[in-house]
PDB file of C-alpha atoms and ligand atoms in Angstrom:
ATOM      1  CA  MET A   1      -0.436   0.011  -0.196  1.00  0.00           C
ATOM      2  CA  LEU A   2       1.254   3.581  -0.742  1.00  0.00           C
ATOM      3  CA  THR A   3       1.907   4.604   2.423  1.00  0.00           C
ATOM      4  CA  LYS A   4       1.527   8.635   3.036  1.00  0.00           C
ATOM      5  CA  GLU A   5       5.515   8.784   4.163  1.00  0.00           C
ATOM      6  CA  LEU A   6       6.292   6.511   1.163  1.00  0.00           C
ATOM      7  CA  TYR A   7       4.236   9.058  -1.042  1.00  0.00           C
ATOM      8  CA  GLU A   8       6.311  11.961   0.318  1.00  0.00           C
ATOM      9  CA  THR A   9      10.237  10.066   0.735  1.00  0.00           C
ATOM     10  CA  TYR A  10       9.509   9.097  -3.571  1.00  0.00           C
ATOM     11  CA  SER A  11       7.578  11.834  -4.771  1.00  0.00           C
ATOM     12  CA  MET A  12      10.456  14.112  -2.947  1.00  0.00           C
ATOM     13  CA  LYS A  13      13.116  11.927  -4.767  1.00  0.00           C
ATOM     14  CA  ALA A  14      12.050  11.571  -7.936  1.00  0.00           C
ATOM     15  CA  LEU A  15      11.137  16.238  -8.131  1.00  0.00           C
ATOM     16  CA  GLU A  16      14.742  15.529  -7.546  1.00  0.00           C
ATOM     17  CA  TYR A  17      15.626  13.643 -11.032  1.00  0.00           C
ATOM     18  CA  LEU A  18      13.458  15.707 -12.416  1.00  0.00           C
ATOM     19  CA  ASP A  19      14.944  18.950 -11.056  1.00  0.00           C
ATOM     20  CA  GLU A  20      19.347  17.499 -12.447  1.00  0.00           C
ATOM     21  CA  ALA A  21      17.247  17.152 -15.862  1.00  0.00           C
ATOM     22  CA  GLY A  22      17.051  20.164 -16.195  1.00  0.00           C
ATOM     23  CA  ILE A  23      13.625  19.233 -16.359  1.00  0.00           C
ATOM     24  CA  ALA A  24      10.757  22.681 -16.316  1.00  0.00           C
ATOM     25  CA  LEU A  25       8.002  22.620 -14.424  1.00  0.00           C
ATOM     26  CA  THR A  26       5.081  24.547 -12.868  1.00  0.00           C
ATOM     27  CA  GLU A  27       4.438  24.129  -8.460  1.00  0.00           C
ATOM     28  CA  GLU A  28       1.467  22.971  -9.384  1.00  0.00           C
ATOM     29  CA  GLU A  29       2.148  20.023 -11.658  1.00  0.00           C
ATOM     30  CA  ARG A  30       5.695  19.427  -8.320  1.00  0.00           C
ATOM     31  CA  LYS A  31       2.336  18.820  -5.747  1.00  0.00           C
ATOM     32  CA  ASN A  32       0.847  16.262  -8.247  1.00  0.00           C
ATOM     33  CA  VAL A  33       3.950  13.665  -8.536  1.00  0.00           C
ATOM     34  CA  GLU A  34       2.050  10.513  -8.503  1.00  0.00           C
ATOM     35  CA  VAL A  35       3.266   7.444  -7.509  1.00  0.00           C
ATOM     36  CA  ALA A  36       2.763   3.832  -9.422  1.00  0.00           C
ATOM     37  CA  GLU A  37       3.391   0.839  -6.807  1.00  0.00           C
ATOM     38  CA  TYR A  38       1.493  -1.386  -8.307  1.00  0.00           C
ATOM     39  CA  GLU A  39      -0.035  -2.835  -4.744  1.00  0.00           C
ATOM     40  CA  LEU A  40       2.967  -4.558  -4.380  1.00  0.00           C
ATOM     41  CA  GLY A  41       4.945  -3.332  -1.357  1.00  0.00           C
ATOM     42  CA  CYS A  42       7.775  -3.112  -3.644  1.00  0.00           C
ATOM     43  CA  LEU A  43       8.653   0.039  -4.466  1.00  0.00           C
ATOM     44  CA  ASP A  44      12.265   0.735  -4.414  1.00  0.00           C
ATOM     45  CA  LYS A  45      12.232  -2.803  -6.639  1.00  0.00           C
ATOM     46  CA  VAL A  46       8.714  -1.819  -8.278  1.00  0.00           C
ATOM     47  CA  GLY A  47       6.794   1.028  -8.810  1.00  0.00           C
ATOM     48  CA  LEU A  48       7.725   4.113 -10.622  1.00  0.00           C
ATOM     49  CA  GLU A  49       6.527   8.827 -10.545  1.00  0.00           C
ATOM     50  CA  LEU A  50       5.030  10.030 -13.358  1.00  0.00           C
ATOM     51  CA  VAL A  51       4.150  13.654 -14.292  1.00  0.00           C
ATOM     52  CA  VAL A  52       1.265  13.224 -16.989  1.00  0.00           C
ATOM     53  CA  TYR A  53       1.116  17.340 -18.384  1.00  0.00           C
ATOM     54  CA  VAL A  54      -1.809  15.926 -20.618  1.00  0.00           C
ATOM     55  CA  ASN A  55      -4.101  13.377 -20.946  1.00  0.00           C
ATOM     56  CA  THR A  56      -6.203  13.971 -23.861  1.00  0.00           C
ATOM     57  CA  GLU A  57      -9.354  12.108 -26.312  1.00  0.00           C
ATOM     58  CA  ARG A  58      -6.409  11.884 -28.526  1.00  0.00           C
ATOM     59  CA  CYS A  59      -2.712  12.188 -26.743  1.00  0.00           C
ATOM     60  CA  CYS A  60      -1.101  11.824 -23.970  1.00  0.00           C
ATOM     61  CA  ALA A  61       2.970  13.571 -22.594  1.00  0.00           C
ATOM     62  CA  LYS A  62       4.720  12.678 -19.060  1.00  0.00           C
ATOM     63  CA  GLU A  63       7.384  12.079 -18.103  1.00  0.00           C
ATOM     64  CA  LEU A  64       8.285   8.926 -16.372  1.00  0.00           C
ATOM     65  CA  VAL A  65      11.506   8.752 -13.320  1.00  0.00           C
ATOM     66  CA  LEU A  66      13.142   5.248 -12.028  1.00  0.00           C
ATOM     67  CA  LEU A  67      15.820   6.089  -9.748  1.00  0.00           C
ATOM     68  CA  PRO A  68      18.146   3.376  -9.277  1.00  0.00           C
ATOM     69  CA  GLY A  69      16.999   0.238 -10.276  1.00  0.00           C
ATOM     70  CA  GLN A  70      12.908   0.343  -9.952  1.00  0.00           C
ATOM     71  CA  THR A  71      11.487  -1.468 -12.859  1.00  0.00           C
ATOM     72  CA  CYS A  72       7.905  -0.410 -14.646  1.00  0.00           C
ATOM     73  CA  PRO A  73       6.519  -3.983 -14.663  1.00  0.00           C
ATOM     74  CA  GLU A  74       5.748  -5.956 -18.539  1.00  0.00           C
ATOM     75  CA  HIS A  75       2.615  -4.439 -19.543  1.00  0.00           C
ATOM     76  CA  ARG A  76       0.156  -3.900 -22.950  1.00  0.00           C
ATOM     77  CA  HIS A  77      -1.803  -2.245 -24.370  1.00  0.00           C
ATOM     78  CA  PRO A  78      -4.693  -3.615 -26.110  1.00  0.00           C
ATOM     79  CA  GLU A  79      -7.596  -3.212 -28.291  1.00  0.00           C
ATOM     80  CA  ILE A  80     -10.922  -1.585 -27.018  1.00  0.00           C
ATOM     81  CA  ASN A  81     -14.305  -1.503 -28.523  1.00  0.00           C
ATOM     82  CA  GLY A  82     -12.848  -1.679 -31.659  1.00  0.00           C
ATOM     83  CA  GLU A  83      -9.920   0.870 -30.855  1.00  0.00           C
ATOM     84  CA  GLU A  84      -6.693   0.552 -31.507  1.00  0.00           C
ATOM     85  CA  GLY A  85      -4.552  -0.198 -27.434  1.00  0.00           C
ATOM     86  CA  LYS A  86      -2.735   2.612 -26.438  1.00  0.00           C
ATOM     87  CA  GLU A  87       1.138   3.874 -29.085  1.00  0.00           C
ATOM     88  CA  GLU A  88       3.593   4.893 -26.637  1.00  0.00           C
ATOM     89  CA  THR A  89       6.939   6.575 -27.295  1.00  0.00           C
ATOM     90  CA  PHE A  90      10.219   7.110 -25.608  1.00  0.00           C
ATOM     91  CA  ARG A  91      12.058   9.120 -24.999  1.00  0.00           C
ATOM     92  CA  CYS A  92      15.185   9.029 -22.822  1.00  0.00           C
ATOM     93  CA  ARG A  93      16.667  12.450 -20.899  1.00  0.00           C
ATOM     94  CA  TRP A  94      18.680  11.039 -18.195  1.00  0.00           C
ATOM     95  CA  GLY A  95      20.612   8.006 -17.556  1.00  0.00           C
ATOM     96  CA  THR A  96      19.916   5.018 -18.890  1.00  0.00           C
ATOM     97  CA  VAL A  97      16.272   3.184 -20.171  1.00  0.00           C
ATOM     98  CA  TYR A  98      16.197  -0.593 -20.813  1.00  0.00           C
ATOM     99  CA  LEU A  99      13.645  -1.565 -22.767  1.00  0.00           C
ATOM    100  CA  TYR A 100      12.167  -5.301 -23.699  1.00  0.00           C
ATOM    101  CA  VAL A 101       9.515  -5.218 -25.518  1.00  0.00           C
ATOM    102  CA  GLU A 102       8.427  -8.426 -27.972  1.00  0.00           C
ATOM    103  CA  GLY A 103      10.341  -9.567 -30.539  1.00  0.00           C
ATOM    104  CA  GLU A 104      13.797 -10.923 -31.088  1.00  0.00           C
ATOM    105  CA  PRO A 105      15.449 -12.716 -27.778  1.00  0.00           C
ATOM    106  CA  LYS A 106      19.016 -10.744 -26.817  1.00  0.00           C
ATOM    107  CA  GLU A 107      21.361 -13.908 -26.702  1.00  0.00           C
ATOM    108  CA  GLY A 108      23.073 -14.498 -23.869  1.00  0.00           C
ATOM    109  CA  ALA A 109      22.442 -12.231 -20.309  1.00  0.00           C
ATOM    110  CA  LEU A 110      21.147  -9.319 -20.212  1.00  0.00           C
ATOM    111  CA  ALA A 111      22.220  -5.716 -19.677  1.00  0.00           C
ATOM    112  CA  THR A 112      20.145  -5.689 -16.003  1.00  0.00           C
ATOM    113  CA  ASN A 113      16.931  -8.320 -14.694  1.00  0.00           C
ATOM    114  CA  PRO A 114      13.465  -9.017 -13.456  1.00  0.00           C
ATOM    115  CA  PRO A 115      13.147  -8.302 -10.049  1.00  0.00           C
ATOM    116  CA  GLU A 116      14.692 -10.974  -8.496  1.00  0.00           C
ATOM    117  CA  GLY A 117      12.420 -13.344  -7.368  1.00  0.00           C
ATOM    118  CA  MET A 118       9.626 -12.301  -9.973  1.00  0.00           C
ATOM    119  CA  GLU A 119      11.704 -13.429 -13.176  1.00  0.00           C
ATOM    120  CA  GLU A 120       8.351 -15.570 -14.574  1.00  0.00           C
ATOM    121  CA  TYR A 121       6.221 -11.986 -15.351  1.00  0.00           C
ATOM    122  CA  PHE A 122       9.125 -10.667 -17.244  1.00  0.00           C
ATOM    123  CA  THR A 123       8.950 -12.448 -20.097  1.00  0.00           C
ATOM    124  CA  CYS A 124      10.225  -9.720 -23.382  1.00  0.00           C
ATOM    125  CA  ARG A 125      13.850 -10.138 -23.934  1.00  0.00           C
ATOM    126  CA  HIS A 126      14.328  -8.263 -27.194  1.00  0.00           C
ATOM    127  CA  GLU A 127      16.663  -5.084 -25.756  1.00  0.00           C
ATOM    128  CA  VAL A 128      17.003  -1.438 -26.619  1.00  0.00           C
ATOM    129  CA  ILE A 129      18.426   0.183 -24.347  1.00  0.00           C
ATOM    130  CA  LEU A 130      18.265   4.594 -24.698  1.00  0.00           C
ATOM    131  CA  LYS A 131      20.981   6.963 -23.297  1.00  0.00           C
ATOM    132  CA  PRO A 132      19.767  10.190 -23.118  1.00  0.00           C
ATOM    133  CA  GLY A 133      18.306  11.941 -26.756  1.00  0.00           C
ATOM    134  CA  GLU A 134      17.421   8.207 -28.087  1.00  0.00           C
ATOM    135  CA  GLN A 135      14.028   7.076 -27.877  1.00  0.00           C
ATOM    136  CA  TYR A 136      11.661   4.036 -28.324  1.00  0.00           C
ATOM    137  CA  THR A 137       7.891   4.083 -30.392  1.00  0.00           C
ATOM    138  CA  ILE A 138       6.386   0.861 -28.848  1.00  0.00           C
ATOM    139  CA  MET A 139       3.121  -0.321 -31.405  1.00  0.00           C
ATOM    140  CA  PRO A 140      -0.560  -0.862 -29.639  1.00  0.00           C
ATOM    141  CA  ASN A 141      -0.315  -4.276 -27.903  1.00  0.00           C
ATOM    142  CA  THR A 142       2.676  -4.504 -27.636  1.00  0.00           C
ATOM    143  CA  LEU A 143       4.373  -6.229 -25.056  1.00  0.00           C
ATOM    144  CA  HIS A 144       6.433  -4.147 -21.896  1.00  0.00           C
ATOM    145  CA  TRP A 145       8.425  -3.338 -18.982  1.00  0.00           C
ATOM    146  CA  PHE A 146      10.769  -0.967 -18.643  1.00  0.00           C
ATOM    147  CA  LYS A 147      14.291  -0.766 -16.024  1.00  0.00           C
ATOM    148  CA  ALA A 148      16.204   2.203 -14.743  1.00  0.00           C
ATOM    149  CA  GLY A 149      19.936   1.418 -14.842  1.00  0.00           C
ATOM    150  CA  GLU A 150      22.129   2.124 -11.323  1.00  0.00           C
ATOM    151  CA  GLU A 151      22.089   6.033 -11.046  1.00  0.00           C
ATOM    152  CA  GLY A 152      17.970   5.968 -12.121  1.00  0.00           C
ATOM    153  CA  ALA A 153      16.484   7.240 -15.054  1.00  0.00           C
ATOM    154  CA  VAL A 154      14.369   9.984 -16.595  1.00  0.00           C
ATOM    155  CA  VAL A 155      12.159   9.459 -20.146  1.00  0.00           C
ATOM    156  CA  SER A 156       8.862  11.623 -21.666  1.00  0.00           C
ATOM    157  CA  GLU A 157       6.361   9.299 -22.933  1.00  0.00           C
ATOM    158  CA  PHE A 158       4.690  10.268 -25.336  1.00  0.00           C
ATOM    159  CA  SER A 159       1.079   7.940 -26.681  1.00  0.00           C
ATOM    160  CA  THR A 160      -1.907   8.307 -27.381  1.00  0.00           C
ATOM    161  CA  LYS A 161      -5.000   7.587 -24.992  1.00  0.00           C
ATOM    162  CA  SER A 162      -3.321   6.831 -21.843  1.00  0.00           C
ATOM    163  CA  ARG A 163      -6.860   4.612 -20.374  1.00  0.00           C
ATOM    164  CA  ASP A 164      -4.932   2.235 -16.902  1.00  0.00           C
ATOM    165  CA  GLU A 165      -8.140   0.761 -16.893  1.00  0.00           C
ATOM    166  CA  PHE A 166      -7.786  -1.679 -19.926  1.00  0.00           C
ATOM    167  CA  ASP A 167      -4.118  -1.939 -19.535  1.00  0.00           C
ATOM    168  CA  VAL A 168      -2.816  -6.216 -19.561  1.00  0.00           C
ATOM    169  CA  TYR A 169      -0.866  -7.319 -16.375  1.00  0.00           C
ATOM    170  CA  THR A 170       2.178  -9.945 -17.368  1.00  0.00           C
ATOM    171  CA  ASP A 171       2.256 -10.914 -13.372  1.00  0.00           C
ATOM    172  CA  PRO A 172      -1.498 -11.804 -12.799  1.00  0.00           C
ATOM    173  CA  ARG A 173      -1.499  -9.658  -8.958  1.00  0.00           C
ATOM    174  CA  ILE A 174      -0.783  -6.697 -10.924  1.00  0.00           C
ATOM    175  CA  ASP A 175      -3.532  -7.139 -13.316  1.00  0.00           C
ATOM    176  CA  ALA A 176      -6.069  -7.823 -10.559  1.00  0.00           C
ATOM    177  CA  ALA A 177      -5.817  -4.303  -8.481  1.00  0.00           C
ATOM    178  CA  GLY A 178      -2.348  -2.276  -8.991  1.00  0.00           C
ATOM    179  CA  LYS A 179      -3.317  -1.231 -12.624  1.00  0.00           C
ATOM    180  CA  ARG A 180      -1.521   2.355 -14.150  1.00  0.00           C
ATOM    181  CA  ASN A 181      -0.629   3.497 -17.051  1.00  0.00           C
ATOM    182  CA  VAL A 182       2.970   3.705 -19.037  1.00  0.00           C
TER     183      VAL A 182
HETATM  184 ZN1   ZN B   1       3.008   0.424 -21.744  1.00  0.00          ZN
END
């Protein structure tokens, strides 16, 4: 559960990273940093912080912060009532992002590992490493997960409409209780 204390600790840390990355935010945005902990109770391993700039019927933009070692759990954005699922582009602004998507698996060891003890819920092994200024577009209904390097990461996300409730997570515990669309 996300307690007030955890929220304050993690949102404050996230703001330090956003400042370090040179991302300008209004006071209102600074007060409204969101913390996604997916109801798993291990925010240091699975979770992330986000600032939502806009989310309309047609487009969405967010800033994501992954603290050192934090991972966004594997999920996909499916078609809803005949409407294509969410398409999203991740652009690294600061740090390093290890992104894993459906597709040709990397031969040998991955550059980073899924959270310990949760490997079965992280199936994608097609590796994309993003450094500042590099970006990658994930097409609708494509499984993906991503993790920050040891120094953490700040990532801009540009996408079509974001709808948390329809996302499909590989980990059934998140699918049942802890969805947060990224
Ligand atoms: Zn996503």
